[in-house]
mmCIF file of C-alpha atoms in Angstrom:
data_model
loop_
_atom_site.group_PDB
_atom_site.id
_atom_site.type_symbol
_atom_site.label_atom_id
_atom_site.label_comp_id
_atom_site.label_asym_id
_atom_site.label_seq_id
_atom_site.Cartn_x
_atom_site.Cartn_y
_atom_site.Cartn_z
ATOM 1 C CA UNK V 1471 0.000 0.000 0.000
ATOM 2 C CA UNK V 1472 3.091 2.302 0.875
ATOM 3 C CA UNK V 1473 4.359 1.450 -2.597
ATOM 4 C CA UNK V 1474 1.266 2.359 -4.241
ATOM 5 C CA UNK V 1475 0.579 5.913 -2.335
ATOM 6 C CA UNK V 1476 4.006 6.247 -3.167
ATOM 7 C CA UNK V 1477 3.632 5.739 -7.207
ATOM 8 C CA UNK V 1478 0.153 7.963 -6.938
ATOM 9 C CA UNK V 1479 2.727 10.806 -5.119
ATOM 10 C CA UNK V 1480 4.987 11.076 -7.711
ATOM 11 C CA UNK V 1481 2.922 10.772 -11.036
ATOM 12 C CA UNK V 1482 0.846 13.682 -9.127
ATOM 13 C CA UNK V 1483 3.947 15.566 -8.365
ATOM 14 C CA UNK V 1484 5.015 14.890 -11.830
ATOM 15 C CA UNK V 1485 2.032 16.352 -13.631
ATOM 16 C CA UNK V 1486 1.824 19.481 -11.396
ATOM 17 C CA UNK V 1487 5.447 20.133 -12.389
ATOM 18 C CA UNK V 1488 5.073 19.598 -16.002
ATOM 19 C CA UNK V 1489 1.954 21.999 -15.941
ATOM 20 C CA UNK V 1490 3.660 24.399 -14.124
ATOM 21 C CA UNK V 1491 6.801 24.123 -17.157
ATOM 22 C CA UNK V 1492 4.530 24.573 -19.533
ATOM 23 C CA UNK V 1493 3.185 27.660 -18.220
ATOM 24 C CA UNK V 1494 6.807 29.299 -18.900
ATOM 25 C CA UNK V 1495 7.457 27.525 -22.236
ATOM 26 C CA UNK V 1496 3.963 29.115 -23.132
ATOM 27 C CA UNK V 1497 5.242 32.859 -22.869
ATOM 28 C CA UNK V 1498 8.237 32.192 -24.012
ATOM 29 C CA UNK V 1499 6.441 30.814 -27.394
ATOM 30 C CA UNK V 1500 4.493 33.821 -26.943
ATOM 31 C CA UNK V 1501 7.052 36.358 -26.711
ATOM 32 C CA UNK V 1502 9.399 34.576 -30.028
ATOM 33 C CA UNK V 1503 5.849 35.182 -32.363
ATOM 34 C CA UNK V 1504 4.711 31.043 -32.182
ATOM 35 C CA UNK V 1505 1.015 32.305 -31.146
ATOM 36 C CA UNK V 1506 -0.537 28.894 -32.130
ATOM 37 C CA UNK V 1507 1.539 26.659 -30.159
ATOM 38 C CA UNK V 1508 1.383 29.039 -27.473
ATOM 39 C CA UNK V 1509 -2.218 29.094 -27.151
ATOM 40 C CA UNK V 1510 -2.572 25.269 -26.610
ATOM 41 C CA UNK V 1511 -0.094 25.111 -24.374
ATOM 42 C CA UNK V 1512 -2.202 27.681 -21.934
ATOM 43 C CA UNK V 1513 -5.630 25.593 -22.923
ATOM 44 C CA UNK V 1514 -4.041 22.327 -22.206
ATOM 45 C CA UNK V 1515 -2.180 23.715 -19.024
ATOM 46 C CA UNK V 1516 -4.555 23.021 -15.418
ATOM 47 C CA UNK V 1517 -4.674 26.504 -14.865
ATOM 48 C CA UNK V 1518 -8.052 27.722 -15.663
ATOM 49 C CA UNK V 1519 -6.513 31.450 -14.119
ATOM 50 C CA UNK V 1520 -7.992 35.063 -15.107
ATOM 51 C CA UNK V 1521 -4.230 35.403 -16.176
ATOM 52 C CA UNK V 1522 -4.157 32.397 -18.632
ATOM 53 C CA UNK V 1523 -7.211 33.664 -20.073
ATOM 54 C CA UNK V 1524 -5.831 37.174 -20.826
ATOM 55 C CA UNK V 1525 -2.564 35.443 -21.789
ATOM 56 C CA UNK V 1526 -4.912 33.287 -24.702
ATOM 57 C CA UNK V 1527 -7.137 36.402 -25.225
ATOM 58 C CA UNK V 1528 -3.203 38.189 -25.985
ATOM 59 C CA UNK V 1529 -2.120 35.318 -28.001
ATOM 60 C CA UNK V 1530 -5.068 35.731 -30.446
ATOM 61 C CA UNK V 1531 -5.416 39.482 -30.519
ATOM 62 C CA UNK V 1532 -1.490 38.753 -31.863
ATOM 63 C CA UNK V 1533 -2.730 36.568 -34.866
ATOM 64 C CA UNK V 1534 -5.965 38.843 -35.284
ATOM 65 C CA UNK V 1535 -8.650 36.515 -34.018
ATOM 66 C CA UNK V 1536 -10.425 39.543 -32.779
ATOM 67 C CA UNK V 1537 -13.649 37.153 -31.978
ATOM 68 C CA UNK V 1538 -11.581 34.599 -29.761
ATOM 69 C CA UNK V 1539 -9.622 37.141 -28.256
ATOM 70 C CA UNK V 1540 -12.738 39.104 -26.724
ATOM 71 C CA UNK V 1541 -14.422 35.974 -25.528
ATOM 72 C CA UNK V 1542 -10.630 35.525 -23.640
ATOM 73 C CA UNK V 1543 -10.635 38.847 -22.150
ATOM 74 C CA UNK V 1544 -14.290 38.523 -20.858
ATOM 75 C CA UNK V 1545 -13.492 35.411 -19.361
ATOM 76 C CA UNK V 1546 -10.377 36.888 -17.091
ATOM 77 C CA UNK V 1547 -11.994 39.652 -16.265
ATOM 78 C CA UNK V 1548 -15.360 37.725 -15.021
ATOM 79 C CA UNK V 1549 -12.684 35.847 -13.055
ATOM 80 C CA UNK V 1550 -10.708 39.148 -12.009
ATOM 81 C CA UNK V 1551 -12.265 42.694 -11.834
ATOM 82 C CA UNK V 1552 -8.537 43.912 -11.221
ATOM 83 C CA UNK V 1553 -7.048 43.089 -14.743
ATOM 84 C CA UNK V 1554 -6.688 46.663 -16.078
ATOM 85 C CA UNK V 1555 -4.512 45.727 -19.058
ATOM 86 C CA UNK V 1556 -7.281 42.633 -20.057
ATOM 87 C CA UNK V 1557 -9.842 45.897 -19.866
ATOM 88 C CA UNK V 1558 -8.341 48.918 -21.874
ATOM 89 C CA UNK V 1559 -7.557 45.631 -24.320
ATOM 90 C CA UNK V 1560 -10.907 44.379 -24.766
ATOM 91 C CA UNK V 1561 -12.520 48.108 -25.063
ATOM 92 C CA UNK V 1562 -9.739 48.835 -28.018
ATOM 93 C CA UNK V 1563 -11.265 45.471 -29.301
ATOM 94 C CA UNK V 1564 -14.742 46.161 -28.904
ATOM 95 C CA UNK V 1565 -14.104 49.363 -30.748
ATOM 96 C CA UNK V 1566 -12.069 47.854 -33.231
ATOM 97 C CA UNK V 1567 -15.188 45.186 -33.944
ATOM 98 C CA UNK V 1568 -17.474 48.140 -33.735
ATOM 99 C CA UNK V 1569 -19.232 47.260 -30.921
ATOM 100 C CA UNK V 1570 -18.719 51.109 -30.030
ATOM 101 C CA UNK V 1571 -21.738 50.991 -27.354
ATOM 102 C CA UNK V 1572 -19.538 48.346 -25.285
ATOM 103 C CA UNK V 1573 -16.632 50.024 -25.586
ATOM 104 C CA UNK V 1574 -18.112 53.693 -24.578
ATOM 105 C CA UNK V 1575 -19.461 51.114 -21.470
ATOM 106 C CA UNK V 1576 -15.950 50.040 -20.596
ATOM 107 C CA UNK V 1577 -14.300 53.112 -21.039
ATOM 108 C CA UNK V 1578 -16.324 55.089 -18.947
ATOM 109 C CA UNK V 1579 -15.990 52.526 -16.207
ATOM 110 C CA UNK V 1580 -12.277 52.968 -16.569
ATOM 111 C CA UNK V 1581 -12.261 56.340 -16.445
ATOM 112 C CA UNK V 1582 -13.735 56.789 -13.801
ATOM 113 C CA UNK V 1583 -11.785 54.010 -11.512
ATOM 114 C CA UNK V 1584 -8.332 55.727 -12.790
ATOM 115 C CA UNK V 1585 -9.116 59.436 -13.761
ATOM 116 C CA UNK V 1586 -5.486 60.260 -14.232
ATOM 117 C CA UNK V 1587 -5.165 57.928 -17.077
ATOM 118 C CA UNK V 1588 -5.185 59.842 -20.345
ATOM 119 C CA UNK V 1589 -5.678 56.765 -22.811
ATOM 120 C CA UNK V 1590 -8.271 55.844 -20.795
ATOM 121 C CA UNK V 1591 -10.214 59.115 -21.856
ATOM 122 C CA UNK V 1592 -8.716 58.854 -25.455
ATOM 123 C CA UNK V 1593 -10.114 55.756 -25.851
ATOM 124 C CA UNK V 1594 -13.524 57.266 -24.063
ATOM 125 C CA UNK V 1595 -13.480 60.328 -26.974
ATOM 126 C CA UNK V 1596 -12.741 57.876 -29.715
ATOM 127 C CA UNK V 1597 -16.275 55.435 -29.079
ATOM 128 C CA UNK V 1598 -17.956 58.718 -28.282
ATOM 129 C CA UNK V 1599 -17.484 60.257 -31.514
ATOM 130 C CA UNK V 1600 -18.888 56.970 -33.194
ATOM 131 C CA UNK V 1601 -21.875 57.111 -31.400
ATOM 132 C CA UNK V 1602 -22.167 60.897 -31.926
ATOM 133 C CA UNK V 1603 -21.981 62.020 -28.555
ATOM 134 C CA UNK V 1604 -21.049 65.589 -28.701
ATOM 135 C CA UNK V 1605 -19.059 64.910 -25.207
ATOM 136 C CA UNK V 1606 -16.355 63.655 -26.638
ATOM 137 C CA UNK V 1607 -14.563 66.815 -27.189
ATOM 138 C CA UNK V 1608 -14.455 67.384 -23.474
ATOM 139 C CA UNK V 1609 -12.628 64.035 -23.068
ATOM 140 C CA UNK V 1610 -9.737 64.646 -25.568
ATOM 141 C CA UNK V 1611 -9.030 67.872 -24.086
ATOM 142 C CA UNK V 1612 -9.049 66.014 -20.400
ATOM 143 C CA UNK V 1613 -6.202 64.006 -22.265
ATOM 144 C CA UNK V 1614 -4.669 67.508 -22.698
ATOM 145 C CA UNK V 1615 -4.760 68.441 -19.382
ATOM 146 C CA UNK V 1616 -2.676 65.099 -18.768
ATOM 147 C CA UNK V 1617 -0.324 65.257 -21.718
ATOM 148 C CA UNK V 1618 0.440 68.076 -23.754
ATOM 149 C CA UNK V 1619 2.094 66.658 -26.506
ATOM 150 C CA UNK V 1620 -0.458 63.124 -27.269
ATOM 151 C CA UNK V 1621 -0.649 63.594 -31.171
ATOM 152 C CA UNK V 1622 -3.886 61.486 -32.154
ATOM 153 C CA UNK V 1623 -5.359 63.539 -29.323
ATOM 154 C CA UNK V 1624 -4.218 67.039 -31.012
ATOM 155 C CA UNK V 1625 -5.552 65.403 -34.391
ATOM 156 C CA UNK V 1626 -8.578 64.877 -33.026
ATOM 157 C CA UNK V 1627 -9.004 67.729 -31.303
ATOM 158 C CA UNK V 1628 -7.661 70.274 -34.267
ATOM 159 C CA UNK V 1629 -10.399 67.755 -36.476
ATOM 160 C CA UNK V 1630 -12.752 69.064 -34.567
ATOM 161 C CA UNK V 1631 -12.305 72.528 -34.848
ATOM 162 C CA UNK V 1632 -12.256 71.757 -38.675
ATOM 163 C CA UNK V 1633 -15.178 70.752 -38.789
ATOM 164 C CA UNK V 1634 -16.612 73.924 -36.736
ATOM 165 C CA UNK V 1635 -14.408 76.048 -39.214
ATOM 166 C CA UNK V 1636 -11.994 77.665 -36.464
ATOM 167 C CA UNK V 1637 -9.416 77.231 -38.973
ATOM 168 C CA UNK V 1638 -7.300 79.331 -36.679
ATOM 169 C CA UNK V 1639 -7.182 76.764 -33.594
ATOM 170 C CA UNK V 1640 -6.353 74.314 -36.313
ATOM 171 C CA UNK V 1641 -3.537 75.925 -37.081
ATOM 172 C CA UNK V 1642 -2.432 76.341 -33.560
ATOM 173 C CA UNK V 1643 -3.015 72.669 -32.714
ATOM 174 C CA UNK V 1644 -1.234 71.557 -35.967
ATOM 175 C CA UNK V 1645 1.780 73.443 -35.508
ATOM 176 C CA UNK V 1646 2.208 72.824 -32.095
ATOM 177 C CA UNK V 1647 1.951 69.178 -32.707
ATOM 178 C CA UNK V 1648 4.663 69.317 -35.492
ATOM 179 C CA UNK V 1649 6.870 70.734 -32.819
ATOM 180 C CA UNK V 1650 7.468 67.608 -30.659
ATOM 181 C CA UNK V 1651 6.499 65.249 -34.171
ATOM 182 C CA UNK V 1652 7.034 66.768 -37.589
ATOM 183 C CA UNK V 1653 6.145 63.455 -39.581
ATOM 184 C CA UNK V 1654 3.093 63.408 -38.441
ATOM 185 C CA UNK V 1655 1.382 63.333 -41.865
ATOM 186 C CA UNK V 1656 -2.025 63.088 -40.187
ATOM 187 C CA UNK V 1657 -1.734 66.708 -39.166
ATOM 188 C CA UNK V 1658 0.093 67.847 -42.102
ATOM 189 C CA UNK V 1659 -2.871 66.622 -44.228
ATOM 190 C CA UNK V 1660 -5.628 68.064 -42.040
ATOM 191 C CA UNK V 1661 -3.285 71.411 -42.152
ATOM 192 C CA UNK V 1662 -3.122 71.337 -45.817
ATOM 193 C CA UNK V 1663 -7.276 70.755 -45.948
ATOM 194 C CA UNK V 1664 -7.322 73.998 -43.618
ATOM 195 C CA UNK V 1665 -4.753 75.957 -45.603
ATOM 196 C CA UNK V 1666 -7.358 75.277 -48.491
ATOM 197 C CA UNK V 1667 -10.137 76.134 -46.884
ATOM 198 C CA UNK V 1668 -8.463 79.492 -45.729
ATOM 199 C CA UNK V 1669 -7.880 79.569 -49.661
ATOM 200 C CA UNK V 1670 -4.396 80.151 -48.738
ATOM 201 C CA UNK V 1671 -2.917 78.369 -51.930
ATOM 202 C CA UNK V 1672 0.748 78.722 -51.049
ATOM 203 C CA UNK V 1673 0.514 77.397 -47.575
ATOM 204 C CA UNK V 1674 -1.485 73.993 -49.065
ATOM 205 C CA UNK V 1675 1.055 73.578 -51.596
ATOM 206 C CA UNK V 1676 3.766 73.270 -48.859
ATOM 207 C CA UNK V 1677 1.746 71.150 -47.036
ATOM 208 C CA UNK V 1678 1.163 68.893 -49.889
ATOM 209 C CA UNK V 1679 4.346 68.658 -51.286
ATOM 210 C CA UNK V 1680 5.454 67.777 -47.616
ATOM 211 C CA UNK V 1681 3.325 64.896 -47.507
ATOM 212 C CA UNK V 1682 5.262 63.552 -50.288
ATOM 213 C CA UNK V 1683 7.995 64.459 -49.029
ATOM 214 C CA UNK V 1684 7.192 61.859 -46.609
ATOM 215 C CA UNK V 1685 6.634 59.360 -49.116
ATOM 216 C CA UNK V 1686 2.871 59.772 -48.704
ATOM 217 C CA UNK V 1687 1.136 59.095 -52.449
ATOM 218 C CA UNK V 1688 -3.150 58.508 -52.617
ATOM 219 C CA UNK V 1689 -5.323 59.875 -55.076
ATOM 220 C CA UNK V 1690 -6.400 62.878 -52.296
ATOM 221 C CA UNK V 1691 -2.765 64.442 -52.298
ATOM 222 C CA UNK V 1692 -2.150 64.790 -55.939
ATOM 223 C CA UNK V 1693 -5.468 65.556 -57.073
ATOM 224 C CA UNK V 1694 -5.460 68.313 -54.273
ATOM 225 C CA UNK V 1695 -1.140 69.253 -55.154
ATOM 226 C CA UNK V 1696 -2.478 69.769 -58.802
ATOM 227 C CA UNK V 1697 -5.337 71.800 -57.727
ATOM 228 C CA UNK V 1698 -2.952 74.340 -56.049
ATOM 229 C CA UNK V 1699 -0.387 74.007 -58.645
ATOM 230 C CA UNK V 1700 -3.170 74.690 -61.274
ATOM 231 C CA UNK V 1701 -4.963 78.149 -59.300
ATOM 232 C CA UNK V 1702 -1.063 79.261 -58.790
ATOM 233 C CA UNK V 1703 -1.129 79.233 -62.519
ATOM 234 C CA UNK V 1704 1.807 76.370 -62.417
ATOM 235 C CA UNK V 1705 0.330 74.629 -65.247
ATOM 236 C CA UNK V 1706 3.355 72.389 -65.756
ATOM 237 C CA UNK V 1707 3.542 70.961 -62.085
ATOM 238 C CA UNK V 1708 -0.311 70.926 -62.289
ATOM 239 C CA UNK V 1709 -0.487 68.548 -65.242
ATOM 240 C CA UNK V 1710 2.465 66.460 -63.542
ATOM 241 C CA UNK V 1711 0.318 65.627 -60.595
ATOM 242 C CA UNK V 1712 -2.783 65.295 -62.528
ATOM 243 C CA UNK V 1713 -1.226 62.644 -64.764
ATOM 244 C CA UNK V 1714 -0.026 60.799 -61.245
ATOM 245 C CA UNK V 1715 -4.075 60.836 -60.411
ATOM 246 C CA UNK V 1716 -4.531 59.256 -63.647
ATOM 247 C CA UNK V 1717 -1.621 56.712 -62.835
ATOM 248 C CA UNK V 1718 -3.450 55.632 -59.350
ATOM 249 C CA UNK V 1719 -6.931 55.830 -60.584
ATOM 250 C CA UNK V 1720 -7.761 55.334 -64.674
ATOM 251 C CA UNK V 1721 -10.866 56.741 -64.162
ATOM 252 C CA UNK V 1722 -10.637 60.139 -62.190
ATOM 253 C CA UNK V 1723 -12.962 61.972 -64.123
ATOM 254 C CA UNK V 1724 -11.946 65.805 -62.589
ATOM 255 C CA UNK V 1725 -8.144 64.441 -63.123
ATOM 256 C CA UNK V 1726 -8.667 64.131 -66.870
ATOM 257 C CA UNK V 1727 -10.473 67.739 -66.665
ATOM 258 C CA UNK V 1728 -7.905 69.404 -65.467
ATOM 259 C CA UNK V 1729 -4.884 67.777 -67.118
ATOM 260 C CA UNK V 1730 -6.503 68.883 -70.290
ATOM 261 C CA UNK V 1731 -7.163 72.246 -69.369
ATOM 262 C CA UNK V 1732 -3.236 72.465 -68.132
ATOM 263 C CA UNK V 1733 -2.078 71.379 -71.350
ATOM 264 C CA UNK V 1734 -4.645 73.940 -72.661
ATOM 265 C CA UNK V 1735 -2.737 77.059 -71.109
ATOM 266 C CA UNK V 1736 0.408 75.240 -71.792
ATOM 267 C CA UNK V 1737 -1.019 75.421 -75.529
ATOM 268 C CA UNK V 1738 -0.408 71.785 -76.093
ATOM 269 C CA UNK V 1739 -3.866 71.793 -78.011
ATOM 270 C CA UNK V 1740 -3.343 68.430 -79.240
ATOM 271 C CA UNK V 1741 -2.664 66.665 -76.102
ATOM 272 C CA UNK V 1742 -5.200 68.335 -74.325
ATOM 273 C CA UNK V 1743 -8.003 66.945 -76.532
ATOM 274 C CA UNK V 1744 -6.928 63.127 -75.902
ATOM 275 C CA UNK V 1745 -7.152 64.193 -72.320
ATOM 276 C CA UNK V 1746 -10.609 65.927 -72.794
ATOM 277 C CA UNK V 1747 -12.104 63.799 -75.278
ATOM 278 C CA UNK V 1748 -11.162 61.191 -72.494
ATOM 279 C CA UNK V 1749 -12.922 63.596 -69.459
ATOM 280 C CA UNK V 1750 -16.183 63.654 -71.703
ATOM 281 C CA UNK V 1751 -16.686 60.219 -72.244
ATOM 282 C CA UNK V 1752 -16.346 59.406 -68.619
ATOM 283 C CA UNK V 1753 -19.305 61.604 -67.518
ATOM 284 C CA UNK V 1754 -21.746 60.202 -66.101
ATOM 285 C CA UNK V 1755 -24.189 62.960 -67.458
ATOM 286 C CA UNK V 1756 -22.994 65.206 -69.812
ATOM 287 C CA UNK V 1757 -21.363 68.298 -68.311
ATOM 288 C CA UNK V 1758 -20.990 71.720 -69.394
ATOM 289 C CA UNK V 1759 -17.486 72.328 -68.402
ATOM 290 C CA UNK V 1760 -15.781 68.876 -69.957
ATOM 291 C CA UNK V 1761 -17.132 69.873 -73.340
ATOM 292 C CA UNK V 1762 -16.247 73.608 -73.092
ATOM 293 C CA UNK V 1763 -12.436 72.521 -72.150
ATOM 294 C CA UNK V 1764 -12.920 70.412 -75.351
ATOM 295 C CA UNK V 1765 -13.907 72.318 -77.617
ATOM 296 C CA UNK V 1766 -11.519 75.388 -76.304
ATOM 297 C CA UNK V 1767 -8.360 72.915 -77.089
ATOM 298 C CA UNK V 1768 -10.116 72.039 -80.868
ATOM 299 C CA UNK V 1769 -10.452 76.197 -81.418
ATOM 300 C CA UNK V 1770 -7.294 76.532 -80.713
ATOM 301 C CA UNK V 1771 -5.989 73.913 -83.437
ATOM 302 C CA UNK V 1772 -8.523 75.424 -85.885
ATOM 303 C CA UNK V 1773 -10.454 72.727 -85.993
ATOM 304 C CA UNK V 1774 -13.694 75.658 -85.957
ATOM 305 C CA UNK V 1775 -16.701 73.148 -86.889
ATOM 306 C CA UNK V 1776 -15.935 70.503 -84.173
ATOM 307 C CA UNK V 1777 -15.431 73.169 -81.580
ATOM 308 C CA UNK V 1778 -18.698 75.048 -82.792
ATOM 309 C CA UNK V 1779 -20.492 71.459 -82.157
ATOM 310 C CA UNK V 1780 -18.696 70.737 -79.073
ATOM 311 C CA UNK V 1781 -19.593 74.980 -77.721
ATOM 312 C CA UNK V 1782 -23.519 74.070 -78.700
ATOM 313 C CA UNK V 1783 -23.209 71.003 -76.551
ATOM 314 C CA UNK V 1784 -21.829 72.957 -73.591
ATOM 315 C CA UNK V 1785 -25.203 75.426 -73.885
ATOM 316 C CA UNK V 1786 -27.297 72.687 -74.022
ATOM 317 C CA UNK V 1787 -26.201 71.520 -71.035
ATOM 318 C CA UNK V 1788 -25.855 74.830 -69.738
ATOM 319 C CA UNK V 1789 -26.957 78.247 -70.987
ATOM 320 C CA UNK V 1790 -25.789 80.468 -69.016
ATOM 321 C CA UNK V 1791 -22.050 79.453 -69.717
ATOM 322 C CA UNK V 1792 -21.104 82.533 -71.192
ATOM 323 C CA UNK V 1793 -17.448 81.442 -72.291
ATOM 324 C CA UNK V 1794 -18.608 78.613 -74.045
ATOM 325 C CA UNK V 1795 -21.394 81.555 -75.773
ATOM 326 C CA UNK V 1796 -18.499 83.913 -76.685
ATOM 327 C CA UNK V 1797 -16.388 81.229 -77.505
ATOM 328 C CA UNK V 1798 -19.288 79.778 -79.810
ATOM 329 C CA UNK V 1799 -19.078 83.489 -81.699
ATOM 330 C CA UNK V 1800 -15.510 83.157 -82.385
ATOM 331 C CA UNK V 1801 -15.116 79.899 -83.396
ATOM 332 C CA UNK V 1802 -18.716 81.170 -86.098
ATOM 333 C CA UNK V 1803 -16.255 83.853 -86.891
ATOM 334 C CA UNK V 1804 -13.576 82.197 -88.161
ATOM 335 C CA UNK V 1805 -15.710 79.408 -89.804
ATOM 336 C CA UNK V 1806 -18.375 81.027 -91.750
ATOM 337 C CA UNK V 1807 -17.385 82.999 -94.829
ATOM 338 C CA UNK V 1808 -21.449 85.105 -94.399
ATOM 339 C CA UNK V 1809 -21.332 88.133 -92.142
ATOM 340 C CA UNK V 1810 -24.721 88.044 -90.821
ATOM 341 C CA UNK V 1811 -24.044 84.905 -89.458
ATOM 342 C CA UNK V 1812 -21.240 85.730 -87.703
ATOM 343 C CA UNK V 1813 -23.196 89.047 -86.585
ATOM 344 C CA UNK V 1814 -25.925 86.762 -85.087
ATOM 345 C CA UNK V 1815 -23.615 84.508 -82.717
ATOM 346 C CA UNK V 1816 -22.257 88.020 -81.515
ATOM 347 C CA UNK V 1817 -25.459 89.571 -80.805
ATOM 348 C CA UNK V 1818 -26.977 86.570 -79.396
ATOM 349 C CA UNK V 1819 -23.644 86.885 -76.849
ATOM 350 C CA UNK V 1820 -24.442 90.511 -76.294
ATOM 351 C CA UNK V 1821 -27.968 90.297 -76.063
ATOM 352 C CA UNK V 1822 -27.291 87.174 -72.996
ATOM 353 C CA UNK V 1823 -24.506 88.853 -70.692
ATOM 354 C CA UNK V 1824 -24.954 92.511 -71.403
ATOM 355 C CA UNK V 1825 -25.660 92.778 -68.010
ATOM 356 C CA UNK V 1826 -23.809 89.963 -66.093
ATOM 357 C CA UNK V 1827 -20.628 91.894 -64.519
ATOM 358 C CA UNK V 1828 -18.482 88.874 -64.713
ATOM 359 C CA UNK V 1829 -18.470 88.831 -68.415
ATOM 360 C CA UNK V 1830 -17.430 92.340 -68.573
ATOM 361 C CA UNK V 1831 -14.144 91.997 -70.131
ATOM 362 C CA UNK V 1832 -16.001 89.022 -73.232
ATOM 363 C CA UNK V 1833 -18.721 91.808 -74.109
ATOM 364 C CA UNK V 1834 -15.613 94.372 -74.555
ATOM 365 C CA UNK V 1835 -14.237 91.782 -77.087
ATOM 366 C CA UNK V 1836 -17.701 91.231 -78.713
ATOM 367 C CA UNK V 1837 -18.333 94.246 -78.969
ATOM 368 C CA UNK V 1838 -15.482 95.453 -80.659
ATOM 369 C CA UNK V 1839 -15.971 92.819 -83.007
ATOM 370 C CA UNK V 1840 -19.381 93.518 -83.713
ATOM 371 C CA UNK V 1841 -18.820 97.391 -84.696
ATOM 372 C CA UNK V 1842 -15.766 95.893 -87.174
ATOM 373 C CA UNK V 1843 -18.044 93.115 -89.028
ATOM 374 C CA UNK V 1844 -20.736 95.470 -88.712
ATOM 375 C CA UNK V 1845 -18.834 98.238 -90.803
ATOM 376 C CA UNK V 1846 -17.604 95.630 -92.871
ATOM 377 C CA UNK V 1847 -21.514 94.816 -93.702
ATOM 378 C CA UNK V 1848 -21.681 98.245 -94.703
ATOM 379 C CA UNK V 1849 -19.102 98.833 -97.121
ATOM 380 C CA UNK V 1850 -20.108 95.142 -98.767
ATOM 381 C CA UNK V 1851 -23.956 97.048 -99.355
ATOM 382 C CA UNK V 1852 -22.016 99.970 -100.939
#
């Protein structure tokens, strides 16, 4: 019977000491990136500890089983209400999964157990802005009050004073953030949006060409770099990052626009018609401005009839575009040999915008034009 209590002893003894081995083996699996092997080792280990369950829940947050990972945490913390680290993870996991409600839940409860933590209240301000709750301004700036410098925080924070248009405080946020973190493209590209928006051209363009600086390349920057270069009246640079556009997305509709009209005030006629012709055909509905560009960049190669049908398009569409009417008038002019004809498409201009003030300086052209084919009439009659 000794013998036998004896045999029991040491198999038991045995056991408990290899569980207790493979607890260590476990993390050290863990900690070298084998996540798999890890895992069974905790589910086959005795333990059935809140810390083996946060260790699992860790395990397959690492190999983005965000499902398994959540049931973990829950488990540990059912078994201990003092696992901080098992809470602020399975609130960042809840949000993650978009169960915003249960993370707002958490967060809160965190917050107010340890009101000195400033992730805690990040976290807090991040759910609360899913779920619309205006309060979640107040939080990032408690996160503020803890630490100065937290960039998403400042992001968030200068975001929302974006969206309120206090361009101002943006810039004051932004800046200050670059301070302590100037690659923080984030910023730069919310700075850039608010250097727009303050239609301060130069200022985006810096900010911009920063961000590529930086290696940063999406549709967003170089549409946006080409806009700038293209109001600055950079019409080389402008059709550089419009083509780029082009290169990320075959289909950008406003990039084919505006590399055409570059090329047109580049006077690369031809070019800008492939680019054009390319810009009409992707419109959904037709649109006043494609075919005007169009037809500009066939006027300008003298090809007078395709441009006159591409002008009458553009009026269709829109009447009231008056350079596509003058336009119209002098493409009729240099077409048709009859001078009432050309007289009409003048008039017609005249008699549309004579009182428009933004057409001011086409109805001085006109105009002028009108009293020279006008005389010419005259003399023909004599």
């Amino acid at each position: 019977m000794n013998k036998l209590f004896l045999s029991i002893l040491v198999v038991f003894l045995w056991k408990a000491e290899a569980q207790t081995s493979a607890l260590p083996l476990a993390d050290s699996l863990y900690a070298i990136g084998n996540y798999q092997k890890a895992i069974e080792l905790y589910q086959n280990s005795s333990s059935t500890s809140a810390v083996t369950y946060q260790k699992i829940a860790q395990a397959y947050q690492a190999t983005g089983n965000i499902g398994l990972a959540i049931n973990n945490y829950e488990k540990a913390i059912q078994l201990d209400q003092e696992l901080i680290i098992a809470k602020s993870n399975l609130g960042k996991l809840y949000y993650q999964s978009r169960n915003y409600q249960l993370a707002d839940s958490l967060f809160k409860k965190l917050v107010k157990n340890y009101p000195k933590n400033p992730d805690f209240y990040y976290r807090l301000g991040l759910a609360k802005e899913q779920l619309d709750d205006t309060t979640a301004i107040q939080d990032f700036q408690k996160v503020l009050e803890f630490d100065e410098n937290h960039q998403k925080t400042l992001y968030e924070v200068a975001k929302y004073h974006y969206r309120k248009k206090n361009y101002q405080k943006v810039e004051e946020l932004g800046e200050k953030a670059l301070l302590s973190y100037p690659e923080n493209t984030r910023m730069i590209s919310l700075l850039a949006q608010n250097a727009v928006a303050l239609k301060n051209l130069v200022s985006a363009k810096n900010r911009f060409e920063q961000l590529i600086g930086f290696n940063q390349k999406s549709v967003f920057i170089h549409f946006n770099l080409g806009s700038c270069y293209f109001n600055l009246k950079n019409y080389e640079k402008a059709y550089e990052q419009f083509v780029k556009v082009i290169q990320l997305e075959k289909n950008h509709l406003q990039a084919f626009l505006f590399a055409g009209k570059s090329l047109n005030e580049l006077e690369r006629y031809q070019e800008a018609a492939e680019f054009l012709k390319v810009a009409v055909l992707l419109a959904d509905q037709p649109v006043d401005e494609f075919y005007t560009a169009y037809a500009v960049s066939l006027q300008k190669r003298e090809q007078f009839k395709k441009a006159i049908e591409n002008f009458k398009i553009a009026l269709e569409e829109n009447p009231q575009n008056y350079r596509a009417q003058y336009e119209l008038a002098v493409c009729a002019d240099n077409y048709y040999k009859d001078l009432a004809t050309k007289i009409n498409y003048y008039q017609l201009f005249v008699r549309k915008f004579q009182n428009e003030p933004k057409t001011k300086y086409y109805l001085y052209l006109a105009k002028n034009r009108l009293s020279d084919l006008k005389e010419q009439q005259h003399l023909a009659k004599n």
